Amino acid sequence: MTDASLALRAELIDRLTASGVVRDPAWEQAARAVPREAFLRDGYFSAIHQPGAPTQYQPVQPGDAAWLPGAYRDESLVTQLDGNTTAAGTSGPIQGAPTSSSTLPSLVLRMLEDLHVEEDMRVLEIGTGTGYSTALLSERLGDGNVVSIEVDKRVSIRAGNALTSLGYHPELVVGDGLLGHKESEPYDRVIATCQVTDVPQNWIDQTKPGGIILATVGGWLHSSELARLTVISEREARGHLLTGNVSFMLARPQSPPPFGLLPDLDAGDERTTPIGADLLGDWTARFVMQLAAPAIQRLDLPRHGRTEHVLLDVETGAWAAAYIARERWVVRQGGPYEVWDRIEEQIARWQASGSPDLSAFQISVMDGVQSVTWSE
Ligand SMILES: C[S@@+](CC[C@H](N)C(=O)[O-])C[C@H]1O[C@@H](n2cnc3c(N)ncnc32)[C@H](O)[C@@H]1O
């Protein structure tokens, strides 16, 4: 480790400790011990955002002056695009969809604090990614207590090499983390660093009663929040959403299906609606809409000289298009169920409860069925 690395790391952890993100001295000690750059040896992509244009990704390599300081900025660093492209061997800026990253340290450490671990607990991590959070868990609990699952074999191998180079040997599993890892159960804690639409029953089955599951729950309208559930029995876990509008990349098998051919959006009767599609701009309202119709995705289309906000359930073909006509919000809908009716009903219930924010929401999973409610 170079002096520059030590100085940059000390500066970052001092800041995260002073701001209250890191509170437990044991996590502070672990954060001071683990060099983040060891998990970025194949480089990372720096995102270039330009208004009205797709995000470009500029590769940053270990030989670049920006590489080490970038590793100690409190930012998520994309390490893989489109399931196969890494910064190593990429020259100019490119476009793509991020498929693996090193999560920003403040969020990694906040989640580890929220996990409420105690000495010698066994932890199952879903989404090894670069291995940085796996290293923190290994440093704190001992690598024999850490199992980490990554769906992408090459990502897992890179993480394994980085962990080994620092002397950590947790159990790394390549596979779908939604299945958990039965071979090494039971766990005291489960932590997911990829997002899920539903907390899998497998995690509950593999966690001891009283154990904690910490995962970001969200949907295809891109609203999500961190949830902490306590396992009550093999069949059931219950808990709350936390705060921070936390989002992660979705677990790969739960990614939304492509749009394909659109239905005839001119079919169906137009009617006025008491709620406007402008509510889609509100994080909590969008979360409530997802609860009403979990399979919908959004597409904003220029049609008939206006913007139509289309919500489409690709699998069933149910759809709604909301837009402003004659200065009022109106909606047309079609398909096997009324998407907008469901949304209106759920939003009305939420508004009648005083539009609580997500920290007032409860989550439970019983026999594989998830339900999210809020206090009326
Ligand atoms: C945000 S990254 C993880 C960040 C990581 N904890 C770190 O500190 O670098 C999310 C990772 O989850 C992985 N992932 C996505 N779906 C998964 C699944 N079903 N099971 C296991 N890993 C998955 C992705 O390949 C990606 O590497």
Tab-separated table of C-alpha atoms and ligand atoms in Angstrom, residues 99-103 108 125-133 149-152 155 175-178 193-194 248-253, ligand 1:
chain	number	residue	atom	x	y	z
A	99	THR	CA	-23.981	-4.742	-14.938
A	100	SER	CA	-21.459	-4.712	-12.075
A	101	SER	CA	-19.988	-2.007	-9.891
A	102	SER	CA	-18.241	-1.117	-6.679
A	103	THR	CA	-20.955	0.478	-4.542
A	108	VAL	CA	-21.694	-0.147	1.783
A	125	GLU	CA	-23.955	-11.842	0.901
A	126	ILE	CA	-25.759	-11.679	-2.451
A	127	GLY	CA	-23.871	-9.789	-5.193
A	128	THR	CA	-20.120	-10.175	-4.580
A	129	GLY	CA	-19.336	-7.631	-7.309
A	130	THR	CA	-15.762	-6.413	-6.888
A	131	GLY	CA	-15.493	-8.107	-3.488
A	132	TYR	CA	-14.969	-4.863	-1.521
A	133	SER	CA	-17.969	-5.401	0.777
A	149	ILE	CA	-22.757	-15.316	-4.161
A	150	GLU	CA	-22.173	-13.679	-7.541
A	151	VAL	CA	-24.157	-14.569	-10.651
A	152	ASP	CA	-21.335	-13.685	-13.077
A	155	VAL	CA	-16.813	-11.099	-11.836
A	175	GLY	CA	-24.837	-18.753	-9.069
A	176	ASP	CA	-28.183	-17.101	-8.673
A	177	GLY	CA	-28.193	-15.496	-5.240
A	178	LEU	CA	-31.997	-15.537	-5.181
A	193	THR	CA	-26.094	-5.635	-2.780
A	194	CYS	CA	-28.306	-6.171	-5.786
A	248	PHE	CA	-29.138	-1.004	-6.689
A	249	MET	CA	-28.968	-2.842	-9.985
A	250	LEU	CA	-31.730	-5.449	-10.085
A	251	ALA	CA	-30.885	-9.097	-9.506
A	252	ARG	CA	-30.384	-10.441	-13.016
A	253	PRO	CA	-33.316	-12.896	-13.159
B	1	LIG	C1	-23.701	-3.353	-7.087
B	1	LIG	S1	-22.836	-4.778	-7.476
B	1	LIG	C2	-22.206	-5.372	-5.947
B	1	LIG	C3	-21.260	-4.466	-5.261
B	1	LIG	C4	-20.350	-5.170	-4.314
B	1	LIG	N1	-21.006	-5.580	-3.117
B	1	LIG	C5	-19.115	-4.365	-4.055
B	1	LIG	O1	-18.875	-3.928	-2.936
B	1	LIG	O2	-18.371	-4.198	-5.013
B	1	LIG	C6	-24.139	-5.923	-7.766
B	1	LIG	C7	-23.657	-7.298	-8.171
B	1	LIG	O3	-24.760	-8.191	-8.080
B	1	LIG	C8	-24.577	-9.182	-9.070
B	1	LIG	N2	-25.841	-9.873	-9.251
B	1	LIG	C9	-26.907	-9.515	-10.013
B	1	LIG	N3	-27.885	-10.429	-9.923
B	1	LIG	C10	-27.431	-11.399	-9.078
B	1	LIG	C11	-27.962	-12.620	-8.604
B	1	LIG	N4	-29.182	-13.031	-8.955
B	1	LIG	N5	-27.203	-13.362	-7.764
B	1	LIG	C12	-25.959	-12.973	-7.393
B	1	LIG	N6	-25.400	-11.829	-7.830
B	1	LIG	C13	-26.118	-11.052	-8.657
B	1	LIG	C14	-24.098	-8.384	-10.272
B	1	LIG	O4	-23.461	-9.228	-11.210
B	1	LIG	C15	-23.173	-7.381	-9.595
B	1	LIG	O5	-21.846	-7.844	-9.612
